[in-house]
Coordinates of C-alpha atoms and ligand atoms in Angstrom, one line a residue:
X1 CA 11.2 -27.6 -13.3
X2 CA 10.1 -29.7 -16.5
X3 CA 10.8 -33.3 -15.6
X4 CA 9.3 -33.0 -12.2
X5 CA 6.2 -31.1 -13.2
X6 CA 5.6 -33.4 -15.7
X7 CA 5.9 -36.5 -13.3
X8 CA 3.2 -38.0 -11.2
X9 CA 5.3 -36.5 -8.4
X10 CA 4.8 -32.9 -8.7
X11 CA 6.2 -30.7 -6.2
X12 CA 3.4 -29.0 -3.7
X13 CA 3.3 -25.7 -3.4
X14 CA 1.0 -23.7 -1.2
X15 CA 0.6 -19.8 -1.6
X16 CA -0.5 -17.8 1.5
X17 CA -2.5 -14.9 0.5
X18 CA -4.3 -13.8 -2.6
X19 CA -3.6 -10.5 -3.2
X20 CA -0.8 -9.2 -6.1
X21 CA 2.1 -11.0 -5.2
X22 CA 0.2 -14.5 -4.2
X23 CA -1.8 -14.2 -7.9
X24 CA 1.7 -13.4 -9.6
X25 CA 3.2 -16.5 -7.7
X26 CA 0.5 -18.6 -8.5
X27 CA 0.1 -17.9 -12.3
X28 CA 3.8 -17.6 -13.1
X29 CA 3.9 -21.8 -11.6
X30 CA 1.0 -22.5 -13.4
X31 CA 2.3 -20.8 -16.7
X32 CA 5.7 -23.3 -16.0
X33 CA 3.2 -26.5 -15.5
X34 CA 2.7 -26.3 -11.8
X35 CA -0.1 -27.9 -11.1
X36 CA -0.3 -29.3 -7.7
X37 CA -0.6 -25.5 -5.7
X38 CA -2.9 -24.0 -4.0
X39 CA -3.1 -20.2 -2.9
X40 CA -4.7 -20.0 1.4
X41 CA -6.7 -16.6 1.3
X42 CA -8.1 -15.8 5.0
X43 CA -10.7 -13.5 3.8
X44 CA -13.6 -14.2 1.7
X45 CA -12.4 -12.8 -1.5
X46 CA -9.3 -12.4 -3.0
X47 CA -7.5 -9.0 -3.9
X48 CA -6.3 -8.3 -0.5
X49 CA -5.1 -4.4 -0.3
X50 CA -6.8 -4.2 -3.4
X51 CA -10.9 -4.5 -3.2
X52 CA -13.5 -2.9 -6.0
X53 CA -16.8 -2.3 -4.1
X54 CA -20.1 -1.2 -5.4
X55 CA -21.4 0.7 -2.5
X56 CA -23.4 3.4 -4.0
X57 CA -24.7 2.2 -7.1
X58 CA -23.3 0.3 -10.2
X59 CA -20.1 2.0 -10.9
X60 CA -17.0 1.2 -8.5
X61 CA -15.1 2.7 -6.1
X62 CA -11.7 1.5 -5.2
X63 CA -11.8 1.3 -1.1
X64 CA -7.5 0.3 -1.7
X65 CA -5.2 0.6 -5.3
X66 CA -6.7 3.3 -7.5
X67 CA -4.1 3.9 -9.7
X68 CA -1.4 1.4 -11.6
X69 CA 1.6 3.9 -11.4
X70 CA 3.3 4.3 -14.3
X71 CA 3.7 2.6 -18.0
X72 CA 7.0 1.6 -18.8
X73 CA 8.1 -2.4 -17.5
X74 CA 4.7 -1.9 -15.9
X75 CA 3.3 -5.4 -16.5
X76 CA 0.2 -4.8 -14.6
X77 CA -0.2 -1.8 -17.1
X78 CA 0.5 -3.9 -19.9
X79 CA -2.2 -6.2 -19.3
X80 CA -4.6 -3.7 -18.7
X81 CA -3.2 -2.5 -22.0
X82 CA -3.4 -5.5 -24.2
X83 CA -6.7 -6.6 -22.4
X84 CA -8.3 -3.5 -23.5
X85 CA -9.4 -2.3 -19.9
X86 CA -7.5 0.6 -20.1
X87 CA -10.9 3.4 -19.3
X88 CA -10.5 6.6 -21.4
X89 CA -11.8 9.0 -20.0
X90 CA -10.7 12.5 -18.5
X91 CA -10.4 11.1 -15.4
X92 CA -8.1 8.1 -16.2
X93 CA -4.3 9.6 -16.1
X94 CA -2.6 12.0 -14.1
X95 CA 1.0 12.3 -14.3
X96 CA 2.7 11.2 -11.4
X97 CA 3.8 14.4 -9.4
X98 CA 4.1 14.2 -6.0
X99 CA 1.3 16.6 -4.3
X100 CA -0.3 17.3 -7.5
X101 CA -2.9 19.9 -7.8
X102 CA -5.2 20.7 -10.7
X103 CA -6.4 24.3 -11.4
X104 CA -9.4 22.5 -10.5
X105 CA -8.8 21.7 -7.1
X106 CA -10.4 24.3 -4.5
X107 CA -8.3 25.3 -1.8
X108 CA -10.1 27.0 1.5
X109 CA -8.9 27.8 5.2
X110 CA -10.4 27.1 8.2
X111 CA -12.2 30.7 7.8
X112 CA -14.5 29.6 4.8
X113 CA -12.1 31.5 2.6
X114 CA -10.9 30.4 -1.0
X115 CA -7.6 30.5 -1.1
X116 CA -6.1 32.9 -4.2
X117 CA -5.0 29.2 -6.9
X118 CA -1.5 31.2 -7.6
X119 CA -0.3 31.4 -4.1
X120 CA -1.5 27.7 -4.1
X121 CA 0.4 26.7 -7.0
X122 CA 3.4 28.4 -6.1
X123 CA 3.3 26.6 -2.9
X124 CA 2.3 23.0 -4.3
X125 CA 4.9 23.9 -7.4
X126 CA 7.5 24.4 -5.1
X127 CA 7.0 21.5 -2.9
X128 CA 6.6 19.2 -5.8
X129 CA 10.0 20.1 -7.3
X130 CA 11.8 19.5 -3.9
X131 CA 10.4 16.1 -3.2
X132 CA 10.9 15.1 -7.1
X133 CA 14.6 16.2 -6.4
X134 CA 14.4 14.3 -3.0
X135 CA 12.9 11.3 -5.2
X136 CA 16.2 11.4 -7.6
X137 CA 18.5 11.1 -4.6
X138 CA 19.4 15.1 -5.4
X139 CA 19.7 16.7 -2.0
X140 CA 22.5 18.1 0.0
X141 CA 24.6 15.6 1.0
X142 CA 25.0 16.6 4.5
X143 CA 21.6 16.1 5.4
X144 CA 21.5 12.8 4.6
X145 CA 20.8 12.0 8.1
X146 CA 17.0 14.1 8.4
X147 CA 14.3 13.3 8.1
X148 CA 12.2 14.2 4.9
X149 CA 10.1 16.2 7.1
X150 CA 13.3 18.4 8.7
X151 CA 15.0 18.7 5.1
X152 CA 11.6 19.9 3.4
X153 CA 11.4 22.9 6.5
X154 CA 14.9 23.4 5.7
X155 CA 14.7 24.2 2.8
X156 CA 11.1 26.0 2.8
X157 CA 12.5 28.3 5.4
X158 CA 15.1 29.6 3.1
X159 CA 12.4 30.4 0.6
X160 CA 10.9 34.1 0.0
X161 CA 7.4 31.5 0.1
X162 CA 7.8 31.4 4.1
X163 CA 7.1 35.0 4.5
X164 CA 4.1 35.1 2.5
X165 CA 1.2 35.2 4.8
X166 CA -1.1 32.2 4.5
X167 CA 2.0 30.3 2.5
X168 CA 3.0 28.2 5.5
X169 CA -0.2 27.1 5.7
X170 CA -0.4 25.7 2.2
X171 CA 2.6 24.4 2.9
X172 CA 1.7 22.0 5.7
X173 CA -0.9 21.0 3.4
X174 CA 1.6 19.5 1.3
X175 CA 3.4 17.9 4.0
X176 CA -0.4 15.8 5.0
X177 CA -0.8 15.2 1.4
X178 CA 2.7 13.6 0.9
X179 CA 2.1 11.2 4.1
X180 CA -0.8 9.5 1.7
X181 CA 2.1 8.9 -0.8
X182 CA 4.8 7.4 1.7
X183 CA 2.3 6.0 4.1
X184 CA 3.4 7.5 7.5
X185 CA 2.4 9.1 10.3
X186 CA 4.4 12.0 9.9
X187 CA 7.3 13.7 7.5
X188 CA 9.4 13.5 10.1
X189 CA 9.2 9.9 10.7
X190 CA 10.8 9.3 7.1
X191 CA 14.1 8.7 5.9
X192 CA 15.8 11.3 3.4
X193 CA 18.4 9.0 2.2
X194 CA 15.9 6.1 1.1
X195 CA 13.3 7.8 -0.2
X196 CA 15.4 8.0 -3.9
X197 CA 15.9 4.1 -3.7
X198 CA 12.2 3.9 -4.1
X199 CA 12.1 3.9 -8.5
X200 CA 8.8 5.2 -10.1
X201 CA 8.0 4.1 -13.7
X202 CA 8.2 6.5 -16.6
X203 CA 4.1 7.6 -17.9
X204 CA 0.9 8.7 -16.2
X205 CA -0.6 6.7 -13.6
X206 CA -3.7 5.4 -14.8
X207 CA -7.2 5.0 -13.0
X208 CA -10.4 3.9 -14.4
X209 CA -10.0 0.1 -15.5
X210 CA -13.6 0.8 -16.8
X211 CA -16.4 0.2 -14.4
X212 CA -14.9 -2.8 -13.2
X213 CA -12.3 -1.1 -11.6
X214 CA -9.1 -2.9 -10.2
X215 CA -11.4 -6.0 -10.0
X216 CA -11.1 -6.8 -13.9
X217 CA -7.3 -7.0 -13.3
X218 CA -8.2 -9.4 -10.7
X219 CA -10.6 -11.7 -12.2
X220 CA -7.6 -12.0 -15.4
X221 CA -5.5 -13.7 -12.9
X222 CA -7.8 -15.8 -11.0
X223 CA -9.2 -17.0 -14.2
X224 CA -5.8 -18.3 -14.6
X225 CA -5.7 -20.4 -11.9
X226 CA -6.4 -24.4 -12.0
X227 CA -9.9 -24.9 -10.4
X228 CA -10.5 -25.0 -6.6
X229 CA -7.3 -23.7 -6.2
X230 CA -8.2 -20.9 -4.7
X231 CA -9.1 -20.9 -0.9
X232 CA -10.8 -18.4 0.5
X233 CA -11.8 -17.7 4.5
X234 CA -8.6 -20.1 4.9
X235 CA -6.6 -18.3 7.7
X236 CA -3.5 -19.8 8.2
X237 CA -2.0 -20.0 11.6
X238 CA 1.0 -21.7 11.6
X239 CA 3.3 -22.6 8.9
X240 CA 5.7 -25.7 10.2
X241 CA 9.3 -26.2 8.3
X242 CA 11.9 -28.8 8.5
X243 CA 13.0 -28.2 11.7
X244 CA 9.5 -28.2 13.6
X245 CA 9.1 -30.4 16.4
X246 CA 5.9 -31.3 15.4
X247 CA 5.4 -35.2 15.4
X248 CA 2.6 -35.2 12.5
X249 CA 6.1 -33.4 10.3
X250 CA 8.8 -35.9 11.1
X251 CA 6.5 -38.3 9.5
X252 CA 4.9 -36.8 6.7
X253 CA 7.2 -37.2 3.0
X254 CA 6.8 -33.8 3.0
X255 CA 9.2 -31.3 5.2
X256 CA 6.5 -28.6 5.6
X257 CA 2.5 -28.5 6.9
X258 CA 0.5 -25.4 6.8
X259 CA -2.0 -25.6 9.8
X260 CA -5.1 -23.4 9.0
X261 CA -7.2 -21.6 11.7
X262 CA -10.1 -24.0 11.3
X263 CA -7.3 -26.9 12.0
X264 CA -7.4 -28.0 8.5
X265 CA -3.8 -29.1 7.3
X266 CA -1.5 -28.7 4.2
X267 CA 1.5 -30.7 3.5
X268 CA 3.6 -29.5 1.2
X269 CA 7.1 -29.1 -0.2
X270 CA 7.5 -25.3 -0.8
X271 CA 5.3 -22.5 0.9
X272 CA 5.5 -18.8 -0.8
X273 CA 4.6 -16.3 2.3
X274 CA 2.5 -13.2 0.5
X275 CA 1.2 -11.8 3.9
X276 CA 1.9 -8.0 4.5
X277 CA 3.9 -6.5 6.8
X278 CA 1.8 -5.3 9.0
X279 CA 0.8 -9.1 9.5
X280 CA 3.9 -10.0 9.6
X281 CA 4.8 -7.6 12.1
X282 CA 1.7 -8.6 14.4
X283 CA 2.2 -12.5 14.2
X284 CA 5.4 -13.9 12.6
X285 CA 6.6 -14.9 16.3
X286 CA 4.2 -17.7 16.0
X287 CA 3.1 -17.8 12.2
X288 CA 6.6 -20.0 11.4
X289 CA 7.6 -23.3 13.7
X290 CA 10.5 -23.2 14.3
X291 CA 10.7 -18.7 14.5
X292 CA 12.7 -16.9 11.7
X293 CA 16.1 -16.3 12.2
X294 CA 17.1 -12.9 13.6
X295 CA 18.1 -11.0 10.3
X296 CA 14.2 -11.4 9.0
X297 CA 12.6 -10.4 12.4
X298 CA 14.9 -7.4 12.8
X299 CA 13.9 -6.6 9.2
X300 CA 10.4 -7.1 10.0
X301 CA 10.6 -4.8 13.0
X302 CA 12.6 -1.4 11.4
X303 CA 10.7 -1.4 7.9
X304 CA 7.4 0.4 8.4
X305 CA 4.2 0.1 7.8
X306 CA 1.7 2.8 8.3
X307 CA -2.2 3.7 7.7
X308 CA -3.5 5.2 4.4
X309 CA -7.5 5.2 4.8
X310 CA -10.1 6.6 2.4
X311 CA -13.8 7.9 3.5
X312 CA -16.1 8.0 1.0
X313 CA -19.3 10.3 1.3
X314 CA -22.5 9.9 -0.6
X315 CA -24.7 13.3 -0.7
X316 CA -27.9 13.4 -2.2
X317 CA -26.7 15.3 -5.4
X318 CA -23.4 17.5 -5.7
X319 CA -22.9 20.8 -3.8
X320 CA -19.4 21.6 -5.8
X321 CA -18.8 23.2 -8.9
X322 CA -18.9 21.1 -12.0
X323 CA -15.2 21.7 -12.5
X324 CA -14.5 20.8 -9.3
X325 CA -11.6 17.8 -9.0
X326 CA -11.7 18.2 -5.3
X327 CA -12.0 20.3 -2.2
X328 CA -8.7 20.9 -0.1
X329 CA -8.6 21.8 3.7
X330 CA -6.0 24.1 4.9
X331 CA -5.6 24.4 8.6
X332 CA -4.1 26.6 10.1
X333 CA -2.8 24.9 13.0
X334 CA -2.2 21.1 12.3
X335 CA 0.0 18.5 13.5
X336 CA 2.2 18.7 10.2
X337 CA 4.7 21.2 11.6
X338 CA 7.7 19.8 13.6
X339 CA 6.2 21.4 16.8
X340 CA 2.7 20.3 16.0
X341 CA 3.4 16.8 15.2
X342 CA 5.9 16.4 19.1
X343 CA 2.9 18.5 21.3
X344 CA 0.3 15.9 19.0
X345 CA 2.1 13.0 20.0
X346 CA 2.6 13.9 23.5
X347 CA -0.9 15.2 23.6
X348 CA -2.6 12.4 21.7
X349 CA -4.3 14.7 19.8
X350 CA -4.5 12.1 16.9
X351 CA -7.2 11.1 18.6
X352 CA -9.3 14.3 19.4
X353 CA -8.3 16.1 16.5
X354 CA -7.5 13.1 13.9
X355 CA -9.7 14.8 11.4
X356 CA -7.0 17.5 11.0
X357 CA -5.0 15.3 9.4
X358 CA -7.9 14.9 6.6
X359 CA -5.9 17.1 3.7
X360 CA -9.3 17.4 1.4
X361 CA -11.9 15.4 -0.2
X362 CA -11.6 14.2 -4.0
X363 CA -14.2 13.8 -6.7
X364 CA -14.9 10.3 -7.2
X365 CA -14.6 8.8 -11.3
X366 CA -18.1 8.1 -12.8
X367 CA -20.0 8.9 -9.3
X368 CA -21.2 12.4 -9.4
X369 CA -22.3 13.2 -6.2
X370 CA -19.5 10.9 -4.2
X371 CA -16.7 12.9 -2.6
X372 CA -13.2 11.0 -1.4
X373 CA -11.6 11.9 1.5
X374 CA -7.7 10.8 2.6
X375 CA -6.3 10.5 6.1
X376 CA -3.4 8.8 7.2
X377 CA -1.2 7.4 10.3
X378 CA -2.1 7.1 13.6
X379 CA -5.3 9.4 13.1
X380 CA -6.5 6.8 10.1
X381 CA -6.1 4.3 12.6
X382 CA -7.8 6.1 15.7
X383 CA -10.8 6.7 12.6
X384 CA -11.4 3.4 11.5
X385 CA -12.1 2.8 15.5
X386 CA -15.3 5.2 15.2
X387 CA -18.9 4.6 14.1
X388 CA -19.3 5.2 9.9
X389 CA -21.9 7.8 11.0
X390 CA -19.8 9.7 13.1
X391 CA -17.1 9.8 10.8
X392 CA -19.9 11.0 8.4
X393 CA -21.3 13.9 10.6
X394 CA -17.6 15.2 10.9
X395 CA -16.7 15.3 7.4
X396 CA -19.8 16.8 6.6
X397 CA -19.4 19.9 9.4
X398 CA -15.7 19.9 8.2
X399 CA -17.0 20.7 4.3
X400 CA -19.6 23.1 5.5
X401 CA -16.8 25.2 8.0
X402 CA -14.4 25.5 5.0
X403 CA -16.2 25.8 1.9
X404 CA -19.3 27.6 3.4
X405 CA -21.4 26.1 0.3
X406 CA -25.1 24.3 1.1
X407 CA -23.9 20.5 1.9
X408 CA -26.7 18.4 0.8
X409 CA -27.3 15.3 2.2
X410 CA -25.3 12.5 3.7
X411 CA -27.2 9.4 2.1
X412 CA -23.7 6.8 2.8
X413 CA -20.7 6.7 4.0
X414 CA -18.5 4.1 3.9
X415 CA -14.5 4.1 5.0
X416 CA -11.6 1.6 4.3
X417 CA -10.4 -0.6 7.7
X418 CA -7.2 -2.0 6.5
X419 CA -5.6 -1.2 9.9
X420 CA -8.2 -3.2 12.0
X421 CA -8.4 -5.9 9.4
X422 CA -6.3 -8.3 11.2
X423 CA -5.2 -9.9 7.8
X424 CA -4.2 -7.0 6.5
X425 CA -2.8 -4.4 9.6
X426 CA -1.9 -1.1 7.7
X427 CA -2.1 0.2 4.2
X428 CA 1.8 0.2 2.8
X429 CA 5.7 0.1 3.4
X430 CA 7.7 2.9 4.5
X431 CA 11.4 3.6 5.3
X432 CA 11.9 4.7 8.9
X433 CA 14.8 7.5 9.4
X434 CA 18.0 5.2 10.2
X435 CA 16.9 2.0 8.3
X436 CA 18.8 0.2 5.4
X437 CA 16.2 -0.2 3.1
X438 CA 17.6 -2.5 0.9
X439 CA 19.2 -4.3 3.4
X440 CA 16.4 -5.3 5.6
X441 CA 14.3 -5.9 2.2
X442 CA 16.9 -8.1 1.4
X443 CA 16.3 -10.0 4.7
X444 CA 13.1 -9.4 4.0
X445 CA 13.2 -11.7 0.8
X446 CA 15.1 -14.2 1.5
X447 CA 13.8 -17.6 1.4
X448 CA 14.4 -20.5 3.9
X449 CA 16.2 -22.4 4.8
X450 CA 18.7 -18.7 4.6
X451 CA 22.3 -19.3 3.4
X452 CA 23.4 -19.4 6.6
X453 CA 21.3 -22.3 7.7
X454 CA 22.5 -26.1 8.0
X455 CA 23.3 -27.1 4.3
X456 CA 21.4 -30.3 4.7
X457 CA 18.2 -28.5 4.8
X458 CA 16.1 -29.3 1.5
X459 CA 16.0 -25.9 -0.5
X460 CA 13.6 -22.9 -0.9
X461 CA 11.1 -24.3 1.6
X462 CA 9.3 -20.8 2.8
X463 CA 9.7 -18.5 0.4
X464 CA 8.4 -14.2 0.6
X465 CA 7.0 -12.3 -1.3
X466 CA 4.7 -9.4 -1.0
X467 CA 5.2 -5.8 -1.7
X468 CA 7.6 -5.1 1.4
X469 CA 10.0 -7.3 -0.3
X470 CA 10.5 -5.2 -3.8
X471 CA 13.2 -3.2 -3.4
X472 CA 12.5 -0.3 -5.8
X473 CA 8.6 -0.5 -6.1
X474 CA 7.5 -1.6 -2.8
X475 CA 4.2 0.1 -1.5
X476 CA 2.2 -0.5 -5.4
X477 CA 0.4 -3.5 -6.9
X478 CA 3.2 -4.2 -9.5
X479 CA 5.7 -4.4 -6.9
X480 CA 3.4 -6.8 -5.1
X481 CA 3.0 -8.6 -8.5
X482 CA 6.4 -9.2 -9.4
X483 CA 7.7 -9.7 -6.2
X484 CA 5.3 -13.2 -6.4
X485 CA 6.8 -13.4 -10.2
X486 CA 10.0 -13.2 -8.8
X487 CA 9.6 -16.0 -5.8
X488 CA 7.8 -18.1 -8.6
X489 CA 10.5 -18.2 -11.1
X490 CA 13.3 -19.1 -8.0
X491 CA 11.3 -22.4 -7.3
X492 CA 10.7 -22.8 -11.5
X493 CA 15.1 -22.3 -11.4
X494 CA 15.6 -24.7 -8.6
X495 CA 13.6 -27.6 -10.3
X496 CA 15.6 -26.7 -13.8
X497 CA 18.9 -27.2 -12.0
X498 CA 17.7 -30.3 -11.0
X499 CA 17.0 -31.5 -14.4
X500 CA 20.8 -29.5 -15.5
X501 CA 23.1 -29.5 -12.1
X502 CA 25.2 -27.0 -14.8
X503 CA 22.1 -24.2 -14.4
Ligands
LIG1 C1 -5.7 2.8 0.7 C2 -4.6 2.2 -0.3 C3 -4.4 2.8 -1.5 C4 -3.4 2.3 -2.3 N1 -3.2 2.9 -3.6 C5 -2.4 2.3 -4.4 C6 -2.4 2.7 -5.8 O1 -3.1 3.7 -6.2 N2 -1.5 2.1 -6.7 C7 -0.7 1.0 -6.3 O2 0.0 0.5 -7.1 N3 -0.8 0.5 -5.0 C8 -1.6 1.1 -4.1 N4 -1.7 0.6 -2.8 C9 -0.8 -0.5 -2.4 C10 -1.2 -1.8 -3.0 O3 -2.6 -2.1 -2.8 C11 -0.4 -2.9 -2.3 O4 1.0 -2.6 -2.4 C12 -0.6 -4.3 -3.0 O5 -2.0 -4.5 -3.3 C13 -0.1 -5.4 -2.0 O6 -0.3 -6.7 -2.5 P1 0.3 -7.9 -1.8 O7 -0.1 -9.1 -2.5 O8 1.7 -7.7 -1.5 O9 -0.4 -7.9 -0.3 P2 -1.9 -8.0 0.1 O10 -2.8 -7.4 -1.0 O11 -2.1 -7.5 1.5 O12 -2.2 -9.6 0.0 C14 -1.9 -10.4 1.1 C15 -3.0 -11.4 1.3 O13 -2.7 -12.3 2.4 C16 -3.8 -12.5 3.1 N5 -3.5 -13.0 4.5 C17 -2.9 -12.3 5.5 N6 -2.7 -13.2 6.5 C18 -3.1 -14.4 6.2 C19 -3.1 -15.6 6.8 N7 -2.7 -15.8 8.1 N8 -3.7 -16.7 6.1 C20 -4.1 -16.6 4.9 N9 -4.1 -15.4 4.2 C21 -3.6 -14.3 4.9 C22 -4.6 -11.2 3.2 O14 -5.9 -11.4 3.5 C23 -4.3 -10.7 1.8 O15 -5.3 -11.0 0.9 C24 -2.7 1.1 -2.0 C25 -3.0 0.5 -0.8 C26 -4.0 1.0 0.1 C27 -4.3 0.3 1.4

């Protein structure tokens, strides 16, 4: 990219979106000499499905990313590391087991009664080592076709753990639990077979970037950036490419112009597309003049996205034990079983009963009296349509029917929205039973004017990234991350093959 960059006539590039992967985009360019970009952010701060908020006091809590998972070829990780924002505390690692439960976690039913931790952990135990297996593509081959949900019954049912009485129970718990990891609606909605194609990096998962949370991550990269690059409350609706029939494009040197909401324009030569998939899914038939070709919208419409929401509770001072790591609800009827989840959907219950899919509330790092709670899928998304107080008033009768200890009082609540935030739609990526994952990433990815457009088209105009478009860690913030990384360093090789036609 050298002789160009270092010409008067620098390529333009405009980033959409300023979360992960539109940060990774834009500081990669600016690390090769790029400095005519600028990054489009429609909300008022950058981060996007990462935000560090200071609801309750000084310390943070994380309303999207918590954790950075894993250390190895972690680069988000290693510049924690190097940075020194790494917290140490006891909070600050876990090691990343799916469904994992502490000795400190306290399990009850519905009856107000703790739940005996051994019969717990050889539930939780045994669940974990199934979907670890699942997780290294190590499952019997002719099931490939199931769903997680109908392999993990499968194989429960063939357990001596089925007949235990109350084991079942704990045993839909897990299945809740796991739809905060893969972002669904239900186990059953979830592909077997792609689930392994999903890679997690070797080491804890860390939490705790001191008090400043995610944010000091954040503010690294930003400080990066050339200033007034960043753009925030800068909606973009329409992205026009060579091609478009707008009149203001067939004269402008450039062949593409970003139209903003407020009407504001952008001419530029490359645009890199960071929005999430849930946007994508809700607007790309007019976000791009002229529409996507076929492969990305079909892509678009079979890779999922579903609903991940946290509630956070602020009581007056703590009610749990100090060894508490968290309170866990076990129902006993729920819409985690196979016939639970069909007569739910048929029923609606999501909406009634969405706080049954609430699996427990966690203790909150360096807040004592805060408690975390977790829902997901369509009864996150049903939630986030209810008053903050009511979701409050249910959470706390929920804690009080289980636990049966003196709740104190409810001085804030405050719950995530990334479902009704129209910039955002939805939490995280998933693999839909029947869907190619890395074939529809692939699509996903790939830049335009696509291989199979007219040849005469100028190169890499609208490029994607994002973390629907990682192949092996979609659904994190270092996916996200190098996914931009990755979009960045395809314009930085088309500007160096320019300067050598050999490269
Ligand atoms: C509740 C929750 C918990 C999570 N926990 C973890 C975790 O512990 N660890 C982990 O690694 N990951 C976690 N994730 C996932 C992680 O946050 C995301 O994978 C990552 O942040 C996505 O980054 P991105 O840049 O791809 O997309 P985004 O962060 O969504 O950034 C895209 C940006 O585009 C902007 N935008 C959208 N439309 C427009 C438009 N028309 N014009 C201009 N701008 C637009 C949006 O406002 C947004 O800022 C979690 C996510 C959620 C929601």
């Amino acid at each position: 990219m050298d002789s160009d960059l270092h010409s008067n006539h620098q390529p333009r590039v405009v980033i959409i979106g300023a979360g992960f992967a539109g940060l990774g985009a834009a500081t990669t360019l600016v690390k090769h000499g790029v400095k005519n970009l600028v990054i489009l952010e429609a909300l008022d701060r950058a981060g996007g499905r990462v935000w560090t908020h200071k609801p309750f006091g000084t310390a943070a809590v994380e309303l999207g990313a918590t954790w950075i998972h894993g250390q190895d070829d972690n680069p988000l990780y290693q510049m924690a590391k190097e940075r020194g924002l790494l917290a140490d505390d006891e909070f600050s690692m876990v090691t990343c087991q799916p469904v994992s439960v502490t000795p400190q976690d306290y399990f009850f039913n519905e009856q107000g009664k703790q739940l005996p931790s051994t019969q717990v952990e050889h539930v939780t135990g045994f669940f974990g080592r199934l979907m670890s297996q699942i997780n290294q593509q190590d499952y019997k081959p002719e099931c490939q076709s199931l769903s997680v949900g109908e392999y993990l019954d499968r194989e429960f049912s063939l357990t001596d753990l089925s007949k235990a009485e109350g084991s079942e129970d704990i045993y839909e718990w897990c299945k809740r639990v796991e739809c905060i990891d893969e972002a669904c609606n239900s186990m059953y909605e979830f592909s077997l077979s792609q689930l392994g194609l999903y890679t997690a990096l070797e080491g804890p998962f860390f939490n705790s970037l001191g008090s400043k949370g995610y944010q000091a991550l954040l503010d690294l990269l930003i400080g990066q950036l050339p200033s007034n690059s960043l753009r925030c409350r800068k909606p973009v609706q329409c992205i026009q490419w060579e091609g478009s029939s707008s009149s203001g494009l067939k004269a402008s040197k450039h062949p593409i112009n970003v139209v903003c909401e407020d009407g504001e324009q952008f001419p530029t030569d490359h645009v890199i597309v960071t929005v999430s998939l849930g946007c994508l899914k809700e607007r790309a038939t007019t976000l791009f003049d002229p529409p996507l070709p076929k492969g990305k919208m079909e892509a678009i419409q079979r890779l999922g996205f579903g609903t991940v929401a946290k509630i956070f509770l602020e009581f007056s001072k703590p009610f749990w034990p100090d060894d508490c790591a968290g309170i866990q609800l076990v129902w006993q009827q729920g819409p985690e079983s196979l016939k639970g989840y069909s007569d739910g959907c048929k029923q609606q219950l999501w909406r009634s009963e969405w706080f049954k899919k609430i699996g427990g509330f966690d203790c909150v790092p360096m807040h004592k009296s805060t408690l975390c709670g977790w829902i997901t899928g369509l009864a996150a998304e049903h939630m986030e349509t209810l008053p903050e107080s009511e979701v409050g008033e249910v959470c706390v009768r929920l804690l009080k029917k289980f636990t049966g200890w003196p709740v104190t009082e409810l001085q804030g609540v405050l719950r995530s929205t990334w479902y009704t935030n129209p910039y955002i739609r939805g939490s995280y990526t998933n693999v839909p039973v029947g869907v190619d994952a890395v074939k529809e990433q692939m699509a996903l990815a790939e830049p335009l004017p696509s291989t199979y457009q007219r040849k005469s088209l100028l190169p890499l105009q609208v490029l994607f990234a994002g973390e629907a478009t990682h192949p092996n860690f979609y659904t994190t913030t270092h996916g996200a991350y190098m996914s931009g990384v990755r979009e960045a360093e395809r314009l930085i090789k088309l500007y160096e093959s320019k300067v050598n036609p050999r490269l």
